[in-house]
GROMACS .gro file of N, CA and C in nm:
model
  351
    1MET      N    1  -1.650   1.418  -3.097
    1MET     CA    2  -1.518   1.336  -3.077
    1MET      C    3  -1.467   1.359  -2.935
    2THR      N    4  -1.419   1.222  -2.890
    2THR     CA    5  -1.362   1.241  -2.739
    2THR      C    6  -1.230   1.254  -2.744
    3ALA      N    7  -1.180   1.345  -2.646
    3ALA     CA    8  -1.034   1.399  -2.618
    3ALA      C    9  -0.976   1.281  -2.585
    4GLU      N   10  -0.834   1.263  -2.618
    4GLU     CA   11  -0.739   1.148  -2.577
    4GLU      C   12  -0.628   1.193  -2.559
    5LEU      N   13  -0.565   1.134  -2.448
    5LEU     CA   14  -0.447   1.145  -2.416
    5LEU      C   15  -0.372   1.005  -2.385
    6GLN      N   16  -0.222   0.996  -2.418
    6GLN     CA   17  -0.183   0.864  -2.407
    6GLN      C   18  -0.049   0.873  -2.303
    7ILE      N   19  -0.066   0.759  -2.243
    7ILE     CA   20   0.076   0.755  -2.169
    7ILE      C   21   0.132   0.611  -2.220
    8TYR      N   22   0.240   0.652  -2.291
    8TYR     CA   23   0.305   0.537  -2.356
    8TYR      C   24   0.458   0.555  -2.333
    9ASP      N   25   0.491   0.560  -2.192
    9ASP     CA   26   0.642   0.587  -2.184
    9ASP      C   27   0.641   0.572  -2.018
   10LEU      N   28   0.740   0.542  -1.955
   10LEU     CA   29   0.751   0.567  -1.799
   10LEU      C   30   0.700   0.681  -1.738
   11ILE      N   31   0.647   0.654  -1.616
   11ILE     CA   32   0.592   0.750  -1.545
   11ILE      C   33   0.715   0.843  -1.474
   12GLY      N   34   0.730   0.969  -1.493
   12GLY     CA   35   0.806   1.034  -1.429
   12GLY      C   36   0.956   0.993  -1.498
   13TRP      N   37   1.063   1.036  -1.426
   13TRP     CA   38   1.185   0.972  -1.461
   13TRP      C   39   1.228   1.007  -1.615
   14GLY      N   40   1.188   1.118  -1.671
   14GLY     CA   41   1.236   1.149  -1.806
   14GLY      C   42   1.122   1.106  -1.898
   15GLY      N   43   1.012   1.040  -1.843
   15GLY     CA   44   0.896   0.999  -1.928
   15GLY      C   45   0.780   1.108  -1.914
   16VAL      N   46   0.675   1.040  -1.905
   16VAL     CA   47   0.551   1.115  -1.867
   16VAL      C   48   0.527   1.186  -1.728
   17ALA      N   49   0.587   1.327  -1.721
   17ALA     CA   50   0.576   1.399  -1.600
   17ALA      C   51   0.439   1.428  -1.572
   18ALA      N   52   0.407   1.434  -1.446
   18ALA     CA   53   0.283   1.489  -1.381
   18ALA      C   54   0.253   1.613  -1.428
   19LYS      N   55   0.363   1.708  -1.416
   19LYS     CA   56   0.316   1.845  -1.456
   19LYS      C   57   0.267   1.876  -1.576
   20ASP      N   58   0.338   1.808  -1.699
   20ASP     CA   59   0.315   1.806  -1.821
   20ASP      C   60   0.194   1.724  -1.851
   21PHE      N   61   0.148   1.622  -1.797
   21PHE     CA   62   0.036   1.556  -1.815
   21PHE      C   63  -0.086   1.619  -1.777
   22VAL      N   64  -0.073   1.688  -1.668
   22VAL     CA   65  -0.196   1.768  -1.602
   22VAL      C   66  -0.210   1.895  -1.708
   23ALA      N   67  -0.101   1.967  -1.759
   23ALA     CA   68  -0.099   2.077  -1.831
   23ALA      C   69  -0.192   2.034  -1.982
   24GLN      N   70  -0.162   1.916  -1.996
   24GLN     CA   71  -0.229   1.870  -2.146
   24GLN      C   72  -0.364   1.833  -2.098
   25LEU      N   73  -0.396   1.756  -1.984
   25LEU     CA   74  -0.531   1.723  -1.939
   25LEU      C   75  -0.600   1.870  -1.927
   26ASN      N   76  -0.553   1.963  -1.867
   26ASN     CA   77  -0.635   2.088  -1.845
   26ASN      C   78  -0.655   2.180  -1.987
   27ALA      N   79  -0.580   2.139  -2.086
   27ALA     CA   80  -0.608   2.213  -2.189
   27ALA      C   81  -0.712   2.149  -2.287
   28LEU      N   82  -0.755   2.027  -2.235
   28LEU     CA   83  -0.872   1.957  -2.311
   28LEU      C   84  -0.998   2.015  -2.289
   29PRO      N   85  -1.101   2.036  -2.384
   29PRO     CA   86  -1.236   2.089  -2.359
   29PRO      C   87  -1.304   1.968  -2.252
   30ALA      N   88  -1.385   2.031  -2.164
   30ALA     CA   89  -1.466   1.978  -2.092
   30ALA      C   90  -1.539   1.861  -2.149
   31GLY      N   91  -1.599   1.740  -2.063
   31GLY     CA   92  -1.661   1.625  -2.149
   31GLY      C   93  -1.578   1.507  -2.143
   32PRO      N   94  -1.633   1.412  -2.191
   32PRO     CA   95  -1.580   1.247  -2.191
   32PRO      C   96  -1.431   1.256  -2.237
   33MET      N   97  -1.351   1.185  -2.188
   33MET     CA   98  -1.194   1.165  -2.262
   33MET      C   99  -1.147   1.039  -2.238
   34THR      N  100  -1.070   0.978  -2.296
   34THR     CA  101  -0.998   0.862  -2.294
   34THR      C  102  -0.844   0.875  -2.266
   35VAL      N  103  -0.809   0.801  -2.193
   35VAL     CA  104  -0.655   0.778  -2.164
   35VAL      C  105  -0.630   0.642  -2.203
   36SER      N  106  -0.518   0.625  -2.301
   36SER     CA  107  -0.468   0.504  -2.332
   36SER      C  108  -0.332   0.508  -2.270
   37ILE      N  109  -0.323   0.371  -2.231
   37ILE     CA  110  -0.194   0.323  -2.136
   37ILE      C  111  -0.106   0.219  -2.198
   38ASN      N  112   0.042   0.237  -2.210
   38ASN     CA  113   0.115   0.141  -2.224
   38ASN      C  114   0.244   0.188  -2.173
   39SER      N  115   0.232   0.147  -2.030
   39SER     CA  116   0.345   0.208  -1.954
   39SER      C  117   0.396   0.097  -1.840
   40PRO      N  118   0.526   0.106  -1.815
   40PRO     CA  119   0.569  -0.008  -1.731
   40PRO      C  120   0.561   0.033  -1.596
   41GLY      N  121   0.543   0.153  -1.592
   41GLY     CA  122   0.521   0.249  -1.445
   41GLY      C  123   0.635   0.340  -1.437
   42GLY      N  124   0.682   0.341  -1.324
   42GLY     CA  125   0.768   0.461  -1.266
   42GLY      C  126   0.747   0.517  -1.142
   43ASP      N  127   0.770   0.660  -1.136
   43ASP     CA  128   0.774   0.747  -1.011
   43ASP      C  129   0.652   0.724  -0.952
   44VAL      N  130   0.620   0.697  -0.829
   44VAL     CA  131   0.484   0.684  -0.735
   44VAL      C  132   0.435   0.816  -0.745
   45TRP      N  133   0.528   0.936  -0.700
   45TRP     CA  134   0.486   1.063  -0.682
   45TRP      C  135   0.402   1.097  -0.807
   46ASP      N  136   0.476   1.100  -0.916
   46ASP     CA  137   0.403   1.152  -1.049
   46ASP      C  138   0.299   1.071  -1.075
   47GLY      N  139   0.286   0.937  -1.050
   47GLY     CA  140   0.165   0.853  -1.079
   47GLY      C  141   0.049   0.891  -0.996
   48LEU      N  142   0.072   0.921  -0.883
   48LEU     CA  143  -0.041   0.962  -0.795
   48LEU      C  144  -0.089   1.093  -0.835
   49ALA      N  145  -0.002   1.189  -0.857
   49ALA     CA  146  -0.080   1.316  -0.906
   49ALA      C  147  -0.145   1.307  -1.027
   50ILE      N  148  -0.093   1.218  -1.136
   50ILE     CA  149  -0.181   1.196  -1.262
   50ILE      C  150  -0.320   1.143  -1.228
   51HIS      N  151  -0.307   1.042  -1.112
   51HIS     CA  152  -0.422   0.973  -1.092
   51HIS      C  153  -0.538   1.069  -1.034
   52ALA      N  154  -0.487   1.141  -0.941
   52ALA     CA  155  -0.580   1.241  -0.864
   52ALA      C  156  -0.622   1.350  -0.982
   53ALA      N  157  -0.547   1.391  -1.067
   53ALA     CA  158  -0.607   1.491  -1.180
   53ALA      C  159  -0.707   1.418  -1.261
   54LEU      N  160  -0.686   1.293  -1.298
   54LEU     CA  161  -0.797   1.233  -1.370
   54LEU      C  162  -0.924   1.198  -1.288
   55ALA      N  163  -0.894   1.158  -1.166
   55ALA     CA  164  -1.015   1.149  -1.097
   55ALA      C  165  -1.100   1.259  -1.067
   56ALA      N  166  -1.027   1.356  -1.043
   56ALA     CA  167  -1.114   1.492  -1.024
   56ALA      C  168  -1.194   1.555  -1.153
   57ARG      N  169  -1.134   1.498  -1.253
   57ARG     CA  170  -1.193   1.548  -1.386
   57ARG      C  171  -1.316   1.463  -1.395
   58GLY      N  172  -1.310   1.327  -1.374
   58GLY     CA  173  -1.413   1.255  -1.396
   58GLY      C  174  -1.453   1.226  -1.553
   59ASP      N  175  -1.541   1.138  -1.580
   59ASP     CA  176  -1.603   1.100  -1.711
   59ASP      C  177  -1.449   1.046  -1.794
   60VAL      N  178  -1.382   0.964  -1.743
   60VAL     CA  179  -1.245   0.925  -1.791
   60VAL      C  180  -1.275   0.773  -1.835
   61ASN      N  181  -1.238   0.738  -1.952
   61ASN     CA  182  -1.229   0.595  -2.017
   61ASN      C  183  -1.094   0.554  -2.027
   62VAL      N  184  -1.051   0.468  -1.950
   62VAL     CA  185  -0.919   0.410  -1.976
   62VAL      C  186  -0.892   0.291  -2.071
   63ARG      N  187  -0.841   0.298  -2.151
   63ARG     CA  188  -0.784   0.181  -2.246
   63ARG      C  189  -0.635   0.138  -2.244
   64ILE      N  190  -0.629   0.002  -2.174
   64ILE     CA  191  -0.497  -0.039  -2.152
   64ILE      C  192  -0.461  -0.123  -2.268
   65GLN      N  193  -0.345  -0.070  -2.344
   65GLN     CA  194  -0.314  -0.116  -2.488
   65GLN      C  195  -0.200  -0.205  -2.480
   66GLY      N  196  -0.135  -0.216  -2.375
   66GLY     CA  197   0.008  -0.299  -2.375
   66GLY      C  198   0.020  -0.338  -2.242
   67LEU      N  199   0.141  -0.281  -2.192
   67LEU     CA  200   0.158  -0.318  -2.026
   67LEU      C  201   0.108  -0.209  -1.967
   68CYS      N  202   0.054  -0.227  -1.839
   68CYS     CA  203  -0.001  -0.133  -1.750
   68CYS      C  204   0.057  -0.168  -1.618
   69GLY      N  205   0.185  -0.151  -1.586
   69GLY     CA  206   0.261  -0.192  -1.467
   69GLY      C  207   0.286  -0.082  -1.360
   70SER      N  208   0.304  -0.143  -1.250
   70SER     CA  209   0.339  -0.066  -1.140
   70SER      C  210   0.235   0.066  -1.112
   71ILE      N  211   0.288   0.164  -1.111
   71ILE     CA  212   0.221   0.298  -1.081
   71ILE      C  213   0.124   0.332  -1.196
   72ALA      N  214   0.141   0.267  -1.320
   72ALA     CA  215   0.061   0.301  -1.424
   72ALA      C  216  -0.072   0.210  -1.396
   73SER      N  217  -0.086   0.118  -1.307
   73SER     CA  218  -0.209   0.034  -1.276
   73SER      C  219  -0.287   0.119  -1.177
   74VAL      N  220  -0.215   0.205  -1.126
   74VAL     CA  221  -0.289   0.294  -1.024
   74VAL      C  222  -0.343   0.410  -1.086
   75ILE      N  223  -0.286   0.460  -1.182
   75ILE     CA  224  -0.346   0.562  -1.278
   75ILE      C  225  -0.440   0.499  -1.359
   76ALA      N  226  -0.454   0.381  -1.399
   76ALA     CA  227  -0.588   0.330  -1.458
   76ALA      C  228  -0.691   0.324  -1.386
   77LEU      N  229  -0.678   0.301  -1.243
   77LEU     CA  230  -0.809   0.309  -1.179
   77LEU      C  231  -0.873   0.430  -1.156
   78ALA      N  232  -0.815   0.533  -1.197
   78ALA     CA  233  -0.891   0.673  -1.218
   78ALA      C  234  -1.007   0.677  -1.315
   79GLY      N  235  -0.998   0.556  -1.380
   79GLY     CA  236  -1.116   0.546  -1.511
   79GLY      C  237  -1.243   0.517  -1.461
   80ASP      N  238  -1.345   0.587  -1.509
   80ASP     CA  239  -1.483   0.560  -1.473
   80ASP      C  240  -1.525   0.398  -1.539
   81GLU      N  241  -1.434   0.393  -1.645
   81GLU     CA  242  -1.457   0.268  -1.737
   81GLU      C  243  -1.307   0.231  -1.767
   82ILE      N  244  -1.291   0.099  -1.758
   82ILE     CA  245  -1.146   0.059  -1.785
   82ILE      C  246  -1.163  -0.064  -1.876
   83GLN      N  247  -1.094  -0.039  -2.011
   83GLN     CA  248  -1.105  -0.142  -2.095
   83GLN      C  249  -0.948  -0.193  -2.121
   84ILE      N  250  -0.942  -0.336  -2.137
   84ILE     CA  251  -0.827  -0.393  -2.164
   84ILE      C  252  -0.801  -0.472  -2.289
   85ALA      N  253  -0.705  -0.427  -2.386
   85ALA     CA  254  -0.685  -0.531  -2.493
   85ALA      C  255  -0.661  -0.678  -2.458
   86GLU      N  256  -0.702  -0.766  -2.536
   86GLU     CA  257  -0.710  -0.901  -2.511
   86GLU      C  258  -0.535  -0.931  -2.491
   87SER      N  259  -0.474  -0.879  -2.554
   87SER     CA  260  -0.327  -0.919  -2.558
   87SER      C  261  -0.234  -0.810  -2.442
   88ALA      N  262  -0.309  -0.739  -2.382
   88ALA     CA  263  -0.237  -0.635  -2.288
   88ALA      C  264  -0.226  -0.722  -2.143
   89PHE      N  265  -0.155  -0.653  -2.057
   89PHE     CA  266  -0.117  -0.719  -1.922
   89PHE      C  267  -0.117  -0.584  -1.820
   90VAL      N  268  -0.179  -0.604  -1.697
   90VAL     CA  269  -0.182  -0.529  -1.576
   90VAL      C  270  -0.089  -0.609  -1.470
   91MET      N  271   0.024  -0.519  -1.426
   91MET     CA  272   0.111  -0.597  -1.330
   91MET      C  273   0.111  -0.509  -1.204
   92VAL      N  274   0.088  -0.544  -1.087
   92VAL     CA  275   0.059  -0.463  -0.977
   92VAL      C  276   0.166  -0.565  -0.871
   93HIS      N  277   0.241  -0.454  -0.813
   93HIS     CA  278   0.335  -0.525  -0.692
   93HIS      C  279   0.347  -0.423  -0.617
   94ALA      N  280   0.396  -0.464  -0.491
   94ALA     CA  281   0.428  -0.384  -0.364
   94ALA      C  282   0.554  -0.281  -0.419
   95PRO      N  283   0.549  -0.154  -0.385
   95PRO     CA  284   0.655  -0.058  -0.406
   95PRO      C  285   0.795  -0.131  -0.363
   96SER      N  286   0.879  -0.061  -0.441
   96SER     CA  287   1.021  -0.100  -0.413
   96SER      C  288   1.128   0.022  -0.428
   97ALA      N  289   1.225   0.017  -0.378
   97ALA     CA  290   1.327   0.157  -0.407
   97ALA      C  291   1.477   0.086  -0.382
   98GLU      N  292   1.571   0.146  -0.444
   98GLU     CA  293   1.693   0.147  -0.404
   98GLU      C  294   1.732   0.223  -0.278
   99ALA      N  295   1.806   0.185  -0.195
   99ALA     CA  296   1.849   0.274  -0.082
   99ALA      C  297   1.989   0.231  -0.052
  100SER      N  298   2.049   0.330   0.021
  100SER     CA  299   2.193   0.314   0.070
  100SER      C  300   2.205   0.426   0.189
  101GLY      N  301   2.286   0.395   0.285
  101GLY     CA  302   2.314   0.513   0.391
  101GLY      C  303   2.332   0.438   0.503
  102ALA      N  304   2.324   0.504   0.628
  102ALA     CA  305   2.320   0.459   0.750
  102ALA      C  306   2.174   0.374   0.780
  103ALA      N  307   2.187   0.316   0.898
  103ALA     CA  308   2.054   0.219   0.933
  103ALA      C  309   1.959   0.321   0.948
  104SER      N  310   1.949   0.458   1.008
  104SER     CA  311   1.835   0.532   1.014
  104SER      C  312   1.783   0.580   0.875
  105GLU      N  313   1.866   0.603   0.795
  105GLU     CA  314   1.810   0.624   0.671
  105GLU      C  315   1.745   0.527   0.602
  106LEU      N  316   1.816   0.385   0.613
  106LEU     CA  317   1.732   0.278   0.562
  106LEU      C  318   1.605   0.263   0.625
  107MET      N  319   1.585   0.276   0.747
  107MET     CA  320   1.471   0.238   0.828
  107MET      C  321   1.360   0.347   0.760
  108ASN      N  322   1.421   0.466   0.758
  108ASN     CA  323   1.330   0.591   0.705
  108ASN      C  324   1.262   0.539   0.585
  109ARG      N  325   1.347   0.490   0.490
  109ARG     CA  326   1.322   0.457   0.360
  109ARG      C  327   1.219   0.331   0.346
  110ALA      N  328   1.228   0.253   0.441
  110ALA     CA  329   1.138   0.148   0.462
  110ALA      C  330   1.002   0.177   0.515
  111ASP      N  331   1.003   0.279   0.608
  111ASP     CA  332   0.881   0.319   0.651
  111ASP      C  333   0.802   0.396   0.557
  112GLY      N  334   0.860   0.486   0.449
  112GLY     CA  335   0.806   0.534   0.356
  112GLY      C  336   0.742   0.427   0.245
  113LEU      N  337   0.820   0.347   0.212
  113LEU     CA  338   0.753   0.238   0.132
  113LEU      C  339   0.635   0.158   0.210
  114ARG      N  340   0.630   0.149   0.332
  114ARG     CA  341   0.528   0.098   0.393
  114ARG      C  342   0.393   0.191   0.384
  115LYS      N  343   0.423   0.319   0.396
  115LYS     CA  344   0.316   0.409   0.378
  115LYS      C  345   0.262   0.393   0.233
  116ILE      N  346   0.335   0.390   0.142
  116ILE     CA  347   0.304   0.381   0.009
  116ILE      C  348   0.217   0.260  -0.039
  117GLU      N  349   0.283   0.165   0.027
  117GLU     CA  350   0.201   0.029   0.018
  117GLU      C  351   0.049   0.039   0.048
   0.00000   0.00000   0.00000
């Protein structure tokens, strides 16, 4: 039997936190596994950590079952094999953020977004 984890919520922001996901991942036995995704995306840093953990493990099959948006689409790329349901969607876009503050703070935020992009 292949181990399976699901990402059926936001990434971070009160949804699937990298810390919790990686703990569940590390608790699984070695060998092939499946990650099922239905997520609109969310926090870039949580998503990148989840991607890195899955990529380091290897032998990962990703099944996109509904929406795989934003940073969830990056997580999906950690799969050695990626399957997508006929009715599912992948949504990729440039990163965005809300910002306020002085011009220097806004410029720093814009520079950060350029690096993420």
